Short mmCIF file of N, CA and C in Angstrom, two decimals:
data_model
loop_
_atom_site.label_atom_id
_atom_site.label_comp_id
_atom_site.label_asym_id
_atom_site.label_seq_id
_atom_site.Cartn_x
_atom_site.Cartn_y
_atom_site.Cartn_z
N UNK A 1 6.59 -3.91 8.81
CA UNK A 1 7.97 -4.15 8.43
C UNK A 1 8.44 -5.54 8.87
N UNK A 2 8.22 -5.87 10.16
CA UNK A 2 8.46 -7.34 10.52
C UNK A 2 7.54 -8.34 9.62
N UNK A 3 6.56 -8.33 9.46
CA UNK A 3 5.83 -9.01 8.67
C UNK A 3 6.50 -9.43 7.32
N UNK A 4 7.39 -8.25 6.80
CA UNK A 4 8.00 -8.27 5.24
C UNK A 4 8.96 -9.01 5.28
N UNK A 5 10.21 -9.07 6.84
CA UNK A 5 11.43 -9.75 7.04
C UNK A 5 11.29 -10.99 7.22
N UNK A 6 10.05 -11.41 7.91
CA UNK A 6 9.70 -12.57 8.28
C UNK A 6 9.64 -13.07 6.91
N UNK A 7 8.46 -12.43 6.22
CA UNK A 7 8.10 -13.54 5.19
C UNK A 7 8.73 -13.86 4.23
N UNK A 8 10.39 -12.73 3.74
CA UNK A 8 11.43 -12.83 3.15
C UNK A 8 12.28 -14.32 3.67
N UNK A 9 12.29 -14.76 5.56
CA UNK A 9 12.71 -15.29 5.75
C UNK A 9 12.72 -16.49 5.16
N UNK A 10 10.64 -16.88 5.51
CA UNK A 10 10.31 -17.69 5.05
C UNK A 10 10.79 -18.80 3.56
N UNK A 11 10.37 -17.57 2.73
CA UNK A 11 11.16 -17.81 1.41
C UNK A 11 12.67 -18.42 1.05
N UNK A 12 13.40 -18.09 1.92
CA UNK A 12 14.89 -18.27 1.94
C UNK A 12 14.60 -19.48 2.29
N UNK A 13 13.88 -20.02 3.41
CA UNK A 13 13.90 -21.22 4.09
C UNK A 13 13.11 -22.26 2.98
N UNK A 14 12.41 -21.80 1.94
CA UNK A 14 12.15 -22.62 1.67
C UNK A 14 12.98 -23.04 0.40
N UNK A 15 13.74 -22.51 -0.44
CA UNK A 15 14.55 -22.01 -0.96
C UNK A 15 15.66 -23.29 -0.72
N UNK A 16 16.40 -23.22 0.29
CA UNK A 16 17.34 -23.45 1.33
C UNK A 16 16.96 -25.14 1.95
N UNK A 17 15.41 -25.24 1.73
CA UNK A 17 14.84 -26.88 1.68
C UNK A 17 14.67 -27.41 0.48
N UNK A 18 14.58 -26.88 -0.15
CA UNK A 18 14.56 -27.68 -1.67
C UNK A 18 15.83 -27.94 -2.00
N UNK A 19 16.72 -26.86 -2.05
CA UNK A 19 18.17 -27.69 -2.41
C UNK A 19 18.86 -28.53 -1.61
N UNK A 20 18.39 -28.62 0.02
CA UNK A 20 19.33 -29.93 0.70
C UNK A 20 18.29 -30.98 0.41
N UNK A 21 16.88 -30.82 0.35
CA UNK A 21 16.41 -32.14 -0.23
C UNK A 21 16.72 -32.94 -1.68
N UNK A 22 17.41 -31.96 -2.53
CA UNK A 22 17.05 -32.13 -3.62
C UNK A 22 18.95 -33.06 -3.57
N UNK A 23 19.75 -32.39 -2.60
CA UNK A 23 21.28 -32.82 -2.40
C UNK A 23 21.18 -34.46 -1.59
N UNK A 24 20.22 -34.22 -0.67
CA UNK A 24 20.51 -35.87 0.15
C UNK A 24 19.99 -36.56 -0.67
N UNK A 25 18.49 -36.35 -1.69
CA UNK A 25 18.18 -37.12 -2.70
C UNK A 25 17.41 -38.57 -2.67
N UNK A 26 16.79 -38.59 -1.03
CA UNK A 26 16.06 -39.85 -0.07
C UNK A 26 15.09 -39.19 0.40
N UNK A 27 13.78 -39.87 -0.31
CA UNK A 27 12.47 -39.09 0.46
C UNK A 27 12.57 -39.41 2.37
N UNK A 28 13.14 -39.80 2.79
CA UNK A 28 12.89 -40.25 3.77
C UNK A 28 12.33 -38.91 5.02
N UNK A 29 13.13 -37.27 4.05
CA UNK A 29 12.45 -36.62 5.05
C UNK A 29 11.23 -35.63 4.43
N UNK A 30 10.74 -36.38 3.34
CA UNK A 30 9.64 -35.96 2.68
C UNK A 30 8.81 -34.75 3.89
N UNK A 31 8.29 -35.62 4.37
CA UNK A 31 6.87 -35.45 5.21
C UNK A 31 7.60 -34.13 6.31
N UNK A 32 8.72 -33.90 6.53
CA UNK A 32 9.00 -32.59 7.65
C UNK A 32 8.76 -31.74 6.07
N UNK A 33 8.65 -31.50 4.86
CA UNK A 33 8.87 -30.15 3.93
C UNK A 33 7.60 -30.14 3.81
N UNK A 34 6.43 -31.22 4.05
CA UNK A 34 5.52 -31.17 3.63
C UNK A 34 4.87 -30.12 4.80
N UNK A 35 5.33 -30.76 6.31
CA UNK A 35 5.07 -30.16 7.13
C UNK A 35 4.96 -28.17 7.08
N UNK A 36 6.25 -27.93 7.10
CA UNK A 36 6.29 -26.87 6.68
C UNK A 36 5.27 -26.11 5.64
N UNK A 37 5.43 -26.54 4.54
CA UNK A 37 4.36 -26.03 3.38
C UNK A 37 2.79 -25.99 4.07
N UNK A 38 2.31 -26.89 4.43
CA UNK A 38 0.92 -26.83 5.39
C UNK A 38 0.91 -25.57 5.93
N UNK A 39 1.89 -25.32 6.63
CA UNK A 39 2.23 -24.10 8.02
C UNK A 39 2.04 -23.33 6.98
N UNK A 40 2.74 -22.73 6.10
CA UNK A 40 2.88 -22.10 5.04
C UNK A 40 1.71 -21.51 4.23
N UNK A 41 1.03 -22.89 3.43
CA UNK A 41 -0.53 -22.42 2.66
C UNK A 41 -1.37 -21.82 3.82
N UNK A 42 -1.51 -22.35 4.99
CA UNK A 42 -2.31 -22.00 6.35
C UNK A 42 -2.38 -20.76 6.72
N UNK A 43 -0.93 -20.47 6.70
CA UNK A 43 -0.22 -19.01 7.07
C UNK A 43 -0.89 -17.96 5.78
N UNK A 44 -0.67 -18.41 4.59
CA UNK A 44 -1.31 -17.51 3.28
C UNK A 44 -2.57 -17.18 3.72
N UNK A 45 -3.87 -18.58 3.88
CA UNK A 45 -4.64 -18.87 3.38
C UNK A 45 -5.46 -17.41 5.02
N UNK A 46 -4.93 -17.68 6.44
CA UNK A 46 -5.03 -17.07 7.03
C UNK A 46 -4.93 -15.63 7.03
N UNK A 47 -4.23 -15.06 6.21
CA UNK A 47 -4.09 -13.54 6.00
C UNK A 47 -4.82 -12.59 5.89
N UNK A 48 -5.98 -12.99 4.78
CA UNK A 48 -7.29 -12.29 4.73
C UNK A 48 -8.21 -12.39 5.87
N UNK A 49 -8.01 -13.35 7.01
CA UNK A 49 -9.27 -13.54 8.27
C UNK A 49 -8.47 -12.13 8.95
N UNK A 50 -6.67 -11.97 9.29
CA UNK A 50 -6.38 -11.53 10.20
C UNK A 50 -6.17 -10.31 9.60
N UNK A 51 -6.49 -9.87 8.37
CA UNK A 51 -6.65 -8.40 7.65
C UNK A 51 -8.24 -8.05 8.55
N UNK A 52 -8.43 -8.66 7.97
CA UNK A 52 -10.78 -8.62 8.39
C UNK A 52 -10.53 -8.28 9.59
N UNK A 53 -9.98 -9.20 10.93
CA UNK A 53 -10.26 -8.83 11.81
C UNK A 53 -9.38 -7.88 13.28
N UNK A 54 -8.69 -7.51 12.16
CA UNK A 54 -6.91 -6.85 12.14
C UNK A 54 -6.21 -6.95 13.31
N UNK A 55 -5.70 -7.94 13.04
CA UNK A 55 -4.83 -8.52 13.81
C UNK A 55 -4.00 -9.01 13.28
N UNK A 56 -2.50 -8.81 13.84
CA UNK A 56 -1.57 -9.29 13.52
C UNK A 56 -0.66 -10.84 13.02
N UNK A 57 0.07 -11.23 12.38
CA UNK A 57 0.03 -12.36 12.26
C UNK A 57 1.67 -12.54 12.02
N UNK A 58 2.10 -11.92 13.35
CA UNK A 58 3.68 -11.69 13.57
C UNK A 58 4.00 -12.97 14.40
N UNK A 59 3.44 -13.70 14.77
CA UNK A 59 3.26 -14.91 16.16
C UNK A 59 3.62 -16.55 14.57
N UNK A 60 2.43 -16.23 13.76
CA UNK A 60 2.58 -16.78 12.79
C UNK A 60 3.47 -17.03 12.16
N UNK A 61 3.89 -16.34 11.71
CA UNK A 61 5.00 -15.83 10.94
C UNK A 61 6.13 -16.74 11.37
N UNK A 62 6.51 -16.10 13.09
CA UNK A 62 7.26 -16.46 14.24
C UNK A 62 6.95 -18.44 13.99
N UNK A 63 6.12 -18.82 13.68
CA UNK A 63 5.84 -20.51 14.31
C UNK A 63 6.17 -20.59 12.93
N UNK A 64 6.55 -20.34 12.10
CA UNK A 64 6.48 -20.72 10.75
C UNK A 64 7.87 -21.11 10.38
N UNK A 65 8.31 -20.12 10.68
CA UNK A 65 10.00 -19.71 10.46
C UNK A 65 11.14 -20.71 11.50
N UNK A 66 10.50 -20.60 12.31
CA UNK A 66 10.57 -21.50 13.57
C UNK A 66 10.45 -23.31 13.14
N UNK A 67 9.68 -23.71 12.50
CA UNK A 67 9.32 -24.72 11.99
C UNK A 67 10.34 -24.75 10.99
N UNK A 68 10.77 -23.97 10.01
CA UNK A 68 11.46 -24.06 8.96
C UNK A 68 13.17 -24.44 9.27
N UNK A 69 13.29 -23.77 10.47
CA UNK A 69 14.70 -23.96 10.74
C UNK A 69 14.70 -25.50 11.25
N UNK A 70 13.69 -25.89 12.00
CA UNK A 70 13.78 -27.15 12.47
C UNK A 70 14.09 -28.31 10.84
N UNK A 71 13.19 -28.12 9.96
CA UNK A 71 13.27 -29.64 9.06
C UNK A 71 14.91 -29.08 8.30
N UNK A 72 15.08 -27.51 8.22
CA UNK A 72 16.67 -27.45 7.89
C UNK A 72 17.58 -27.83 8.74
N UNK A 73 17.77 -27.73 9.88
CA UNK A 73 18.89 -28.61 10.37
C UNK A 73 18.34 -30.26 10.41
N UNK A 74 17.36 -30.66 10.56
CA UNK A 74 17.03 -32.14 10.45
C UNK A 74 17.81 -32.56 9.20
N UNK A 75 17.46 -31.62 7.77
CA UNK A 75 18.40 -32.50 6.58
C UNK A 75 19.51 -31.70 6.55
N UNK A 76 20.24 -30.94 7.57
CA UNK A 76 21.65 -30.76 7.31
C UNK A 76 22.41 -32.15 8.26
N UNK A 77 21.62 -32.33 9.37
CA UNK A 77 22.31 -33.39 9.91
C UNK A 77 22.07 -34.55 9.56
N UNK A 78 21.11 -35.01 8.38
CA UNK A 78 20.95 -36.34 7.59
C UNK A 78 22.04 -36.33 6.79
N UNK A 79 22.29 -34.90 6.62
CA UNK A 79 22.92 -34.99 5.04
C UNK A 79 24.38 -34.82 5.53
N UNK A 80 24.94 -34.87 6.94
CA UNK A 80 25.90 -35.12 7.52
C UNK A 80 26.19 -36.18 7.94
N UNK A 81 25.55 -37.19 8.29
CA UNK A 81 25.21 -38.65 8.61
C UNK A 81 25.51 -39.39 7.28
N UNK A 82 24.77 -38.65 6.06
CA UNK A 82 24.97 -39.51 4.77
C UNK A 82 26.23 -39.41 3.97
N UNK A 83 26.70 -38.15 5.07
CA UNK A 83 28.31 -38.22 4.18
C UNK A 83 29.34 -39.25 4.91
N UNK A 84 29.30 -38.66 5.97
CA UNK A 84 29.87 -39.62 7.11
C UNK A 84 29.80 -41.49 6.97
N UNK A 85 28.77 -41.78 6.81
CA UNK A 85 28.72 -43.19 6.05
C UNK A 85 29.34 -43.69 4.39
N UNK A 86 29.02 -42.32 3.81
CA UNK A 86 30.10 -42.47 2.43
C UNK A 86 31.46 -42.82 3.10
N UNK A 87 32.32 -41.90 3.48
CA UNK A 87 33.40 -42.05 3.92
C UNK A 87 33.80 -42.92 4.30
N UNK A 88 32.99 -43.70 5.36
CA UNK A 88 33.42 -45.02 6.63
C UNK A 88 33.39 -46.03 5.66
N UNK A 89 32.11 -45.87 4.84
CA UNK A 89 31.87 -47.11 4.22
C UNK A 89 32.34 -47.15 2.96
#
């Protein structure tokens, strides 16, 4: 069941990165979504080892989601910075 919430999370988060990247509209934070996605295919690509050797992959999940919140507030506070300079400037 945690496994299902998590990976619902996931989704949201990524969801939730495409539209503030797609809103600030400056690759500049390219490379943190890319980051994420790595974690992500890794996390997929891992599933079948930790089925095989059954073990859980709730820790995963956990570093994933974890990672995701980080590059979302990174472009909520770019994309607060980039308003903030509209304004001033």
């Amino acid at each position: 069941m945690l496994f299902i919430v998590l990976t619902i999370v996931v989704f949201v988060e990524m969801g939730l990165m495409l539209y503030l990247y797609k809103k600030l509209g400056d690759p500049e934070h390219r490379w943190l979504i890319h980051v994420f996605f790595s974690f992500f295919v890794a996390g997929v690509l891992a599933i079948p080892v930790e089925k095989y050797y059954n073990v859980t992959s709730h820790m995963w999940e956990l570093l994933v989601v974890s990672i995701g919140f980080v590059v979302i507030v990174s472009l909520v506070a770019r994309l607060r910075e980039k308003k903030r300079e509209l304004v001033v400037g």
